[in-house]
Amino acid sequence: MAIKDHLRTLKISAWLGWQIESNWARPSLFLLYSFIRPIAATLILVIMYLIVKQNVASEPALFSYMYLGATFYMFVSSVVFGITYVIHTDREHYQTLRNIYISPISLYVYLIGRAAGKVALATLAVIISLIFGIVVLGLPFNLLMVDWILFVPTMALGMACLISLGLALAGISLLTAKHSTSINEGVGGLVYLLCGAVFPITVLPAWGQAIGLTIPITYWLELIRRSLYPGEGIELLGGLQDFTDGTIMIFLLISTLIFTMLSLTMFHYADRIARKKGKLDMITTY
Amino acid sequence: MNDWALNFKAGIARAHARAIGAMREPSWVVFDVILPLLGVAAYIYYYRALGADPIFEGFVILGGAMTAFWLNVLWGMAAQLYWEREVGNFQLFMITPMSRMALLAGMALGGLFTSSIRALSTLILGILIFQIKISVAEPLALATIFILTMLAVYGIGMMLSSLFLMYGRDAWNISNLLQEPVYLVSGFYFPIRELGLTISAVASLIPVTLGLDAMRQLLFGPASQGILPVWVEAIILAFQAAIFMILAKFSLDRMEQRSRREGRLTLRWQ
């Protein structure tokens, strides 16, 4: 299939995803809705931090560690569950998955396109959270001191990793209707807990740290923090202080490649089984 | 059969369907037990990383257990009639001779049962795994506060479910919106007093705020920094329960009439 066909699929599915996400309310109300929830989730952590530490200035690196992790974790929920949930809604709610299957488009591209709206919103939510953090909470941040050479490839690799994780879970969702929501929640909860999204993984038991070090998102968040924090010291918190930025980037690259291959294999396998067992139009009214 | 008997049976039947529905897939129970623990564990490790007093870990366990009820109120009560309409059950409910309040009460009762399993497992496993110290000095007071909180919280759920009757995808999105922001302002994971008295007072309009505050005081003593004495919170919760039930009946009648007029009772995929 030609690249331009994929691009058209991407554009139209992104438009469809955006309409489904947003056209239930006026744009202003919708935007407000989109930002309140993730910002509230971050504020819970901020309040907990302030209760214990009293202010941000006493340990700016620790605050930044938590705040940046919580803020960028918004991408995980948006991308991973954005892709996965398309299978669930298109099959069960809108009952259009079979139509998508028989149309001459790539399902992978369609799924990624459908999640694009959520990614756009997550990007805006991250930017708003950062501005809120800087202006209201005194988050140490300086655009001129951002290590863009580290940040840009880290974001690109991170997105690739999240998309592949989303495709793997989408594959599982093809096979199960009763568990897809729980599996999403479970994976989200496990990753949040084990990858040190808001606390250094060194506080986890040894087995938890070992698992955390196999998850690419651990390395992604570490590099995001190192590239955005203007001072020194944040690299000492996450348990990866023995590794340079370059080494962690290699870890991220390798783990993302492995994750991508596993995800594509898993999706391909699940797709075949789902077709064989007639699960593509399975409706459980759940 | 008189109306009371009929409505009682209808309520029990709806509760039965909900309880059985939750159990029809045994693996759901595993998810129900494990999933909340993941979030609770993350908050506990976060407090530990900050070097917080261990009592805060107890607050997290209690708050984590109470999320089961709040989530059930949002998704199992508030958004339920929207959901029933989507799958085509709602019109069947409407043509039966039962009271709509009996239907809502049954949903609440069944939801309370299933949420209790989730909450209790979070509480027990959380206490065991993270070695949380809790002392129940006044079990009767604790039970009273819990029951009053549940009455008030499910009263809100009944009220919202009738309001959501008018909505399409709004119902889904508003339920989403009422999760983390409510965890924040109601102090699910920290003493509500930390947000200041003004915010605490406004947040007290959501009954789970006062319920949690009172339960924290009863389980953790003065360190929980309660905003009001427990007996005052109990009285307010009782009032809230009564008010939300009355509002639920009122809004259900209004919304049903309006939905009939606007042809929304069978409208799907909005």
Coordinates of C-alpha atoms in Angstrom, one line a residue:
Chain A
M1 CA 0.0 0.0 0.0
A2 CA 1.4 3.4 -1.0
I3 CA 2.6 5.8 1.7
K4 CA 0.0 8.4 0.6
D5 CA -2.8 5.8 1.3
H6 CA -1.4 5.4 4.8
L7 CA -1.2 9.1 5.3
R8 CA -4.8 9.5 4.2
T9 CA -5.9 6.7 6.5
L10 CA -4.0 8.4 9.3
K11 CA -5.6 11.7 8.6
I12 CA -9.1 10.5 8.4
S13 CA -9.0 8.2 11.4
A14 CA -7.4 11.0 13.4
W15 CA -10.3 13.2 12.4
L16 CA -12.8 10.5 13.3
G17 CA -11.1 10.0 16.7
W18 CA -11.1 13.7 17.4
Q19 CA -14.8 13.9 16.5
I20 CA -15.7 11.0 18.8
E21 CA -13.6 12.5 21.6
S22 CA -14.7 16.1 21.3
N23 CA -18.0 16.7 19.6
W24 CA -20.2 15.9 22.6
A25 CA -19.6 19.3 24.0
R26 CA -18.7 22.9 23.1
P27 CA -15.0 23.3 22.3
S28 CA -14.3 25.4 25.4
L29 CA -16.1 23.0 27.7
F30 CA -14.4 20.1 26.1
L31 CA -10.9 21.6 26.5
L32 CA -11.7 22.4 30.2
Y33 CA -12.8 18.8 30.7
S34 CA -9.7 17.4 28.9
F35 CA -7.3 19.2 31.2
I36 CA -9.1 19.1 34.6
R37 CA -8.7 15.4 35.1
P38 CA -5.0 14.9 34.4
I39 CA -4.1 18.1 36.3
A40 CA -6.2 17.0 39.3
A41 CA -4.3 13.7 39.3
T42 CA -1.0 15.6 39.3
L43 CA -2.2 18.0 42.0
I44 CA -3.0 15.0 44.3
L45 CA 0.7 14.2 44.2
V46 CA 1.7 17.8 44.6
I47 CA -0.5 18.2 47.7
M48 CA 0.9 15.0 49.2
Y49 CA 4.4 16.3 48.5
L50 CA 3.7 19.7 50.1
I51 CA 2.2 18.1 53.2
V52 CA 5.4 16.2 53.8
K53 CA 8.1 18.5 52.5
Q54 CA 6.3 21.9 53.1
N55 CA 7.7 23.6 50.0
V56 CA 9.2 22.9 46.6
A57 CA 12.4 24.9 47.2
S58 CA 13.8 22.6 49.9
E59 CA 14.3 19.7 47.4
P60 CA 13.8 21.0 43.9
A61 CA 15.3 17.9 42.2
L62 CA 12.9 15.5 44.1
F63 CA 9.9 17.7 43.3
S64 CA 10.9 17.9 39.6
Y65 CA 11.5 14.1 39.6
M66 CA 7.9 13.6 40.8
Y67 CA 6.2 16.4 38.8
L68 CA 7.9 15.6 35.4
G69 CA 7.2 11.9 35.9
A70 CA 3.6 12.4 36.7
T71 CA 3.1 15.0 33.9
F72 CA 4.7 12.9 31.1
Y73 CA 3.0 9.8 32.3
M74 CA -0.1 11.3 30.8
F75 CA 1.2 10.2 27.4
V76 CA 1.2 6.6 28.6
S77 CA -2.5 6.6 29.4
S78 CA -3.4 8.5 26.2
V79 CA -1.3 6.6 23.7
V80 CA -1.5 3.1 25.1
F81 CA -5.1 3.1 26.2
G82 CA -6.2 5.4 23.3
I83 CA -5.1 2.6 20.9
T84 CA -6.5 -0.2 22.9
Y85 CA -9.8 1.3 23.6
V86 CA -10.5 1.7 19.8
I87 CA -10.9 -2.0 19.5
H88 CA -13.3 -2.1 22.4
T89 CA -15.5 0.8 21.2
D90 CA -15.5 0.0 17.5
R91 CA -16.4 -3.7 18.1
E92 CA -18.9 -3.4 21.0
H93 CA -20.2 0.2 21.1
Y94 CA -20.2 1.4 17.5
Q95 CA -20.1 -2.1 16.0
T96 CA -17.9 -0.9 13.1
L97 CA -14.8 -3.0 13.5
R98 CA -15.9 -5.5 10.9
N99 CA -16.4 -2.6 8.4
I100 CA -12.9 -1.3 9.2
Y101 CA -11.5 -4.8 8.6
I102 CA -13.0 -5.2 5.1
S103 CA -12.0 -1.7 4.0
P104 CA -8.8 -1.3 2.0
I105 CA -6.7 0.3 4.8
S106 CA -4.0 -0.8 7.2
L107 CA -5.5 -1.5 10.6
Y108 CA -2.3 -0.5 12.3
V109 CA -2.4 2.9 10.8
Y110 CA -6.1 3.3 11.6
L111 CA -5.5 2.4 15.2
I112 CA -2.6 4.9 15.5
G113 CA -4.7 7.6 13.8
R114 CA -7.6 7.0 16.1
A115 CA -5.3 7.5 19.1
A116 CA -3.8 10.7 17.6
G117 CA -6.6 12.9 19.0
K118 CA -5.8 11.7 22.5
V119 CA -2.1 12.2 21.9
A120 CA -2.8 15.8 20.9
L121 CA -4.9 16.4 24.0
A122 CA -2.2 14.8 26.2
T123 CA 0.4 17.1 24.6
L124 CA -1.7 20.1 25.5
A125 CA -2.3 18.8 29.0
V126 CA 1.4 18.2 29.5
I127 CA 2.2 21.8 28.3
I128 CA -0.5 23.2 30.6
S129 CA 0.8 21.1 33.5
L130 CA 4.3 22.3 33.0
I131 CA 3.2 26.0 32.8
F132 CA 1.1 25.5 35.9
G133 CA 4.1 23.9 37.6
I134 CA 6.5 26.7 36.7
V135 CA 4.1 29.6 37.4
V136 CA 2.2 28.4 40.5
L137 CA 4.4 25.8 42.1
G138 CA 7.9 27.1 41.2
L139 CA 9.0 24.0 39.2
P140 CA 12.6 24.6 38.2
F141 CA 12.4 24.8 34.4
N142 CA 14.2 26.8 31.8
L143 CA 13.5 26.5 28.1
L144 CA 17.0 27.7 27.3
M145 CA 18.6 25.0 29.4
V146 CA 16.6 22.1 28.1
D147 CA 18.8 19.5 26.5
W148 CA 16.9 19.3 23.2
I149 CA 19.4 16.9 21.6
L150 CA 18.5 14.4 24.3
F151 CA 14.8 15.4 24.6
V152 CA 13.7 15.1 21.0
P153 CA 15.0 11.5 20.3
T154 CA 13.8 10.5 23.7
M155 CA 10.3 11.6 22.9
A156 CA 10.4 10.0 19.5
L157 CA 11.5 6.6 20.9
G158 CA 9.1 6.9 23.8
M159 CA 6.2 7.5 21.5
A160 CA 7.2 4.5 19.4
C161 CA 7.4 2.4 22.5
L162 CA 4.0 3.5 23.8
I163 CA 2.4 2.9 20.4
S164 CA 3.8 -0.7 20.3
L165 CA 2.6 -1.3 23.8
G166 CA -0.8 0.0 22.7
L167 CA -0.8 -2.4 19.7
A168 CA 0.0 -5.3 21.9
L169 CA -2.8 -4.6 24.3
A170 CA -5.1 -3.9 21.3
G171 CA -4.3 -7.4 20.1
I172 CA -5.3 -8.8 23.5
S173 CA -8.5 -6.8 23.3
L174 CA -9.3 -8.5 20.0
L175 CA -9.5 -11.8 21.9
T176 CA -11.3 -10.8 25.0
A177 CA -14.2 -8.5 25.6
K178 CA -14.8 -9.1 29.3
H179 CA -11.2 -8.4 30.3
S180 CA -10.0 -5.7 28.0
T181 CA -10.8 -2.8 30.4
S182 CA -9.3 -4.7 33.4
I183 CA -6.2 -5.6 31.5
N184 CA -5.7 -2.0 30.5
E185 CA -6.1 -0.8 34.0
G186 CA -3.9 -3.6 35.3
V187 CA -1.1 -2.8 32.8
G188 CA -1.4 0.9 33.5
G189 CA -1.3 0.4 37.2
L190 CA 1.7 -2.0 37.1
V191 CA 3.7 0.3 34.8
Y192 CA 2.9 3.3 36.9
L193 CA 4.0 1.4 40.0
L194 CA 7.1 -0.3 38.6
C195 CA 8.6 2.2 36.3
G196 CA 9.1 4.9 38.9
A197 CA 6.7 7.4 37.4
V198 CA 6.4 9.4 40.6
F199 CA 9.0 8.0 42.9
P200 CA 12.5 6.5 42.5
I201 CA 12.3 2.8 41.9
T202 CA 14.9 2.3 44.6
V203 CA 12.0 2.4 47.2
L204 CA 10.5 -0.7 45.6
P205 CA 11.5 -4.2 46.8
A206 CA 14.3 -5.8 44.9
W207 CA 12.1 -7.8 42.7
G208 CA 10.0 -4.7 41.8
Q209 CA 13.2 -2.8 40.9
A210 CA 14.3 -5.8 38.7
I211 CA 11.0 -5.8 36.8
G212 CA 11.0 -2.0 36.5
L213 CA 14.4 -2.1 34.8
T214 CA 13.0 -4.2 32.0
I215 CA 10.3 -1.7 31.2
P216 CA 11.3 0.8 28.5
I217 CA 9.1 3.5 30.1
T218 CA 11.5 3.6 33.1
Y219 CA 14.3 4.7 30.8
W220 CA 12.1 7.0 28.8
L221 CA 11.0 8.9 31.9
E222 CA 14.6 9.0 33.3
L223 CA 15.8 10.6 30.1
I224 CA 12.9 13.0 30.0
R225 CA 13.8 14.2 33.5
R226 CA 17.5 14.5 32.7
S227 CA 16.8 16.5 29.6
L228 CA 14.3 18.9 31.1
Y229 CA 15.7 19.6 34.6
P230 CA 18.0 22.6 34.5
G231 CA 20.3 21.8 37.4
E232 CA 22.2 18.8 38.5
G233 CA 21.2 16.1 40.9
I234 CA 18.1 14.6 39.4
E235 CA 20.1 11.8 37.8
L236 CA 21.1 10.7 41.3
L237 CA 17.5 10.0 42.4
G238 CA 16.1 7.4 40.0
G239 CA 18.5 4.5 40.7
L240 CA 20.1 4.8 37.3
Q241 CA 22.9 7.1 38.4
D242 CA 25.6 4.7 37.3
F243 CA 24.5 5.1 33.7
T244 CA 25.2 7.9 31.3
D245 CA 22.5 9.5 29.2
G246 CA 24.0 7.7 26.1
T247 CA 23.8 4.3 27.8
I248 CA 20.2 4.9 29.0
M249 CA 19.4 5.9 25.4
I250 CA 20.8 2.7 24.1
F251 CA 18.7 0.8 26.8
L252 CA 15.7 2.7 25.6
L253 CA 16.4 2.0 22.0
I254 CA 17.0 -1.7 22.5
S255 CA 14.0 -2.3 24.8
T256 CA 11.8 -0.3 22.4
L257 CA 12.9 -2.4 19.4
I258 CA 12.3 -5.6 21.4
F259 CA 8.9 -4.3 22.6
T260 CA 7.9 -3.3 19.0
M261 CA 8.8 -6.7 17.6
L262 CA 6.9 -8.5 20.4
S263 CA 3.9 -6.2 20.0
L264 CA 3.6 -6.6 16.3
T265 CA 3.9 -10.4 16.6
M266 CA 1.4 -10.4 19.4
F267 CA -1.1 -8.3 17.4
H268 CA -0.6 -10.4 14.3
Y269 CA -1.2 -13.6 16.2
A270 CA -4.2 -12.2 18.0
D271 CA -5.6 -10.9 14.8
R272 CA -5.4 -14.4 13.2
I273 CA -7.0 -16.1 16.2
A274 CA -9.8 -13.5 16.3
R275 CA -10.6 -14.1 12.7
K276 CA -10.5 -17.8 13.1
K277 CA -12.8 -17.8 16.1
G278 CA -15.1 -15.2 14.7
K279 CA -14.4 -12.7 17.5
L280 CA -14.2 -9.6 15.3
D281 CA -17.9 -8.8 15.7
M282 CA -18.3 -10.2 19.2
I283 CA -20.7 -8.2 21.2
T284 CA -21.0 -8.8 24.9
T285 CA -23.1 -5.7 25.8
Y286 CA -20.4 -5.1 28.3
Chain B
M1 CA -49.5 -7.5 45.2
N2 CA -49.4 -4.0 46.7
D3 CA -47.0 -1.3 45.5
W4 CA -44.6 -1.6 48.4
A5 CA -44.3 -5.4 48.0
L6 CA -43.9 -5.0 44.2
N7 CA -41.2 -2.3 44.5
F8 CA -39.4 -4.2 47.2
K9 CA -39.3 -7.3 44.9
A10 CA -38.2 -5.2 42.0
G11 CA -35.4 -3.6 44.0
I12 CA -34.2 -7.0 45.2
A13 CA -34.3 -8.4 41.7
R14 CA -32.2 -5.5 40.3
A15 CA -29.7 -5.9 43.2
H16 CA -29.6 -9.7 42.6
A17 CA -28.9 -9.2 38.9
R18 CA -26.1 -6.8 39.7
A19 CA -24.5 -9.1 42.3
I20 CA -24.8 -12.2 40.1
G21 CA -23.6 -10.2 37.1
A22 CA -20.4 -9.3 38.9
M23 CA -19.8 -12.9 39.8
R24 CA -20.5 -14.5 36.4
E25 CA -16.8 -14.2 35.5
P26 CA -14.7 -15.4 38.4
S27 CA -11.6 -13.8 37.1
W28 CA -13.2 -10.4 37.5
V29 CA -12.9 -10.9 41.3
V30 CA -9.1 -11.3 40.9
F31 CA -9.0 -8.0 39.0
D32 CA -11.3 -6.4 41.5
V33 CA -8.9 -7.3 44.3
I34 CA -5.6 -6.6 42.5
L35 CA -6.3 -3.4 40.5
P36 CA -7.0 -1.1 43.4
L37 CA -4.0 -2.4 45.2
L38 CA -1.7 -1.2 42.4
G39 CA -2.8 2.4 42.8
V40 CA -2.7 2.2 46.6
A41 CA 0.8 0.7 46.4
A42 CA 2.0 3.5 44.2
Y43 CA 0.8 6.1 46.6
I44 CA 2.3 4.3 49.6
Y45 CA 5.7 4.0 47.9
Y46 CA 5.4 7.7 47.0
Y47 CA 4.8 8.7 50.6
R48 CA 7.7 6.4 51.6
A49 CA 10.0 8.1 49.0
L50 CA 9.1 11.4 50.6
G51 CA 9.8 10.1 54.1
A52 CA 6.3 10.7 55.3
D53 CA 5.0 9.5 58.7
P54 CA 3.6 5.9 58.4
I55 CA 0.2 7.1 59.4
F56 CA -0.2 8.6 55.9
E57 CA 0.1 5.1 54.5
G58 CA -3.0 4.3 56.5
F59 CA -4.8 7.2 55.0
V60 CA -3.9 5.9 51.5
I61 CA -5.3 2.4 52.4
L62 CA -8.6 3.9 53.7
G63 CA -8.9 6.3 50.7
G64 CA -8.0 3.5 48.3
A65 CA -10.7 1.3 49.8
M66 CA -13.3 4.1 49.5
T67 CA -12.5 4.7 45.8
A68 CA -14.3 1.4 45.2
F69 CA -17.6 2.9 46.4
W70 CA -17.1 6.2 44.6
L71 CA -16.2 4.5 41.3
N72 CA -19.3 2.4 41.7
V73 CA -21.4 5.4 42.3
L74 CA -20.1 7.0 39.1
W75 CA -20.0 4.1 36.8
G76 CA -22.5 1.7 38.4
M77 CA -25.1 4.3 39.4
A78 CA -24.7 7.7 37.6
A79 CA -23.8 6.4 34.2
Q80 CA -25.9 3.2 34.5
L81 CA -29.2 4.4 33.0
Y82 CA -27.2 5.8 30.0
W83 CA -25.6 2.4 29.7
E84 CA -28.9 0.6 30.0
R85 CA -30.3 2.8 27.3
E86 CA -27.3 2.0 25.0
V87 CA -27.8 -1.7 25.3
G88 CA -31.6 -1.5 25.0
N89 CA -32.6 -2.5 28.5
F90 CA -33.9 0.9 29.6
Q91 CA -37.1 0.8 27.6
L92 CA -37.9 -2.6 29.2
F93 CA -37.4 -1.1 32.6
M94 CA -39.7 1.8 31.7
I95 CA -42.7 -0.4 30.7
T96 CA -42.6 -2.4 33.9
P97 CA -45.1 -1.3 36.6
M98 CA -42.3 -0.8 39.2
S99 CA -41.2 2.5 40.7
R100 CA -38.1 3.9 39.1
M101 CA -36.7 4.6 42.6
A102 CA -37.0 0.9 43.4
L103 CA -34.8 0.3 40.3
L104 CA -32.2 2.8 41.5
A105 CA -32.3 1.5 45.0
G106 CA -31.7 -2.1 43.7
M107 CA -28.8 -0.9 41.6
A108 CA -27.4 0.8 44.7
L109 CA -27.8 -2.2 46.9
G110 CA -26.2 -4.6 44.3
G111 CA -23.4 -2.1 43.7
L112 CA -22.8 -1.7 47.4
F113 CA -22.4 -5.5 47.7
T114 CA -19.9 -5.8 44.8
S115 CA -18.0 -2.6 45.8
S116 CA -17.7 -3.9 49.4
I117 CA -15.8 -6.9 48.2
R118 CA -13.3 -4.7 46.3
A119 CA -13.1 -2.2 49.3
L120 CA -12.7 -4.9 51.9
S121 CA -10.0 -6.8 50.0
T122 CA -8.1 -3.5 49.4
L123 CA -8.3 -2.8 53.1
I124 CA -7.3 -6.2 54.4
L125 CA -4.6 -6.9 51.8
G126 CA -3.3 -3.3 52.1
I127 CA -3.0 -3.6 55.9
L128 CA -1.3 -7.0 55.7
I129 CA 1.1 -6.2 52.9
F130 CA 2.2 -2.7 54.0
Q131 CA 1.9 -3.5 57.8
I132 CA -0.5 -0.6 58.5
K133 CA -1.4 0.0 62.1
I134 CA -5.1 0.7 62.6
S135 CA -7.0 0.6 65.8
V136 CA -10.8 0.4 65.9
A137 CA -11.6 1.9 69.3
E138 CA -15.3 2.7 68.5
P139 CA -16.6 0.1 66.1
L140 CA -20.2 1.2 66.5
A141 CA -19.4 4.8 65.6
L142 CA -17.3 3.6 62.6
A143 CA -20.2 1.4 61.4
T144 CA -22.6 4.3 61.8
I145 CA -20.5 6.7 59.9
F146 CA -19.9 4.1 57.1
I147 CA -23.6 3.4 56.7
L148 CA -24.5 7.2 56.7
T149 CA -21.7 7.8 54.2
M150 CA -23.0 5.0 51.9
L151 CA -26.5 6.3 52.1
A152 CA -25.4 9.8 51.2
V153 CA -23.0 8.8 48.5
Y154 CA -25.4 6.4 46.8
G155 CA -28.1 9.1 47.2
I156 CA -25.8 11.3 45.0
G157 CA -25.5 8.3 42.6
M158 CA -29.2 8.0 42.3
M159 CA -29.6 11.7 41.7
L160 CA -26.8 11.7 39.0
S161 CA -28.2 8.7 37.3
S162 CA -31.5 10.5 36.6
L163 CA -29.6 13.6 35.4
F164 CA -27.5 11.4 33.1
L165 CA -30.7 10.0 31.6
M166 CA -30.7 13.1 29.3
Y167 CA -27.1 12.7 28.3
G168 CA -25.3 10.9 25.5
R169 CA -21.5 10.6 25.6
D170 CA -21.6 13.4 28.1
A171 CA -22.5 10.9 30.8
W172 CA -19.4 8.9 30.1
N173 CA -17.2 12.0 30.1
I174 CA -18.7 13.6 33.2
S175 CA -18.2 10.4 35.1
N176 CA -14.6 10.4 34.0
L177 CA -14.3 14.0 35.2
L178 CA -15.7 13.2 38.6
Q179 CA -12.9 10.8 39.4
E180 CA -9.5 12.4 40.1
P181 CA -10.8 15.9 40.8
V182 CA -13.1 14.4 43.6
Y183 CA -10.1 12.3 44.9
L184 CA -8.3 15.6 45.1
V185 CA -10.9 17.9 46.8
S186 CA -12.3 15.1 49.0
G187 CA -8.9 14.2 50.4
F188 CA -8.9 10.5 49.6
Y189 CA -5.2 10.2 50.2
F190 CA -4.5 13.0 52.8
P191 CA -6.3 14.9 55.5
I192 CA -8.7 17.3 53.9
R193 CA -7.8 20.0 56.4
E194 CA -4.5 20.4 54.4
L195 CA -6.5 22.0 51.6
G196 CA -7.6 24.8 53.9
L197 CA -10.9 25.4 55.6
T198 CA -12.6 27.1 52.6
I199 CA -11.9 24.3 50.2
S200 CA -12.7 21.7 52.9
A201 CA -16.1 23.4 53.5
V202 CA -17.0 23.4 49.8
A203 CA -15.7 19.9 49.3
S204 CA -17.9 18.8 52.2
L205 CA -20.9 19.1 49.9
I206 CA -19.6 15.8 48.5
P207 CA -20.5 13.3 51.3
V208 CA -17.5 11.1 50.8
T209 CA -15.4 14.0 52.1
L210 CA -17.0 14.1 55.5
G211 CA -17.3 10.3 55.6
L212 CA -13.6 9.9 55.0
D213 CA -12.7 12.6 57.5
A214 CA -14.8 11.0 60.2
M215 CA -13.5 7.5 59.5
R216 CA -9.9 8.8 59.5
Q217 CA -10.6 10.3 62.9
L218 CA -12.1 7.1 64.3
L219 CA -9.3 4.9 62.9
F220 CA -6.2 7.1 63.3
G221 CA -7.1 9.5 66.1
P222 CA -6.0 13.2 66.4
A223 CA -3.2 12.8 63.8
S224 CA -5.8 12.7 61.1
Q225 CA -6.6 16.4 61.7
G226 CA -10.4 16.1 61.3
I227 CA -12.2 19.3 60.2
L228 CA -15.2 18.7 62.5
P229 CA -16.1 16.5 65.4
V230 CA -17.3 13.1 64.3
W231 CA -20.8 13.5 65.7
V232 CA -21.3 16.7 63.8
E233 CA -20.1 15.0 60.6
A234 CA -22.6 12.2 61.3
I235 CA -25.5 14.6 61.5
I236 CA -24.5 16.4 58.3
L237 CA -24.1 13.0 56.5
A238 CA -27.6 12.0 57.7
F239 CA -29.0 15.3 56.3
Q240 CA -27.1 14.9 53.0
A241 CA -28.4 11.3 52.6
A242 CA -32.0 12.5 53.1
I243 CA -31.6 15.5 50.8
F244 CA -29.9 13.6 48.0
M245 CA -32.6 10.9 48.1
I246 CA -35.4 13.5 47.8
L247 CA -33.5 15.2 45.0
A248 CA -33.0 11.9 43.2
K249 CA -36.8 11.3 43.2
F250 CA -37.5 14.8 42.0
S251 CA -34.9 14.8 39.3
L252 CA -35.8 11.3 38.1
D253 CA -39.5 12.4 37.6
R254 CA -38.5 15.5 35.8
M255 CA -35.9 13.9 33.6
E256 CA -38.2 11.0 32.7
Q257 CA -40.9 13.5 31.6
R258 CA -38.4 15.5 29.6
S259 CA -36.8 12.5 28.0
R260 CA -40.2 11.2 27.0
R261 CA -41.1 14.6 25.4
E262 CA -37.7 14.8 23.6
G263 CA -37.7 11.2 22.5
R264 CA -34.5 10.4 24.3
L265 CA -35.5 7.3 26.1
T266 CA -34.5 5.0 23.3
L267 CA -31.9 7.2 21.7
R268 CA -28.6 5.4 21.3
W269 CA -25.1 6.1 20.0
Q270 CA -25.3 9.9 20.6

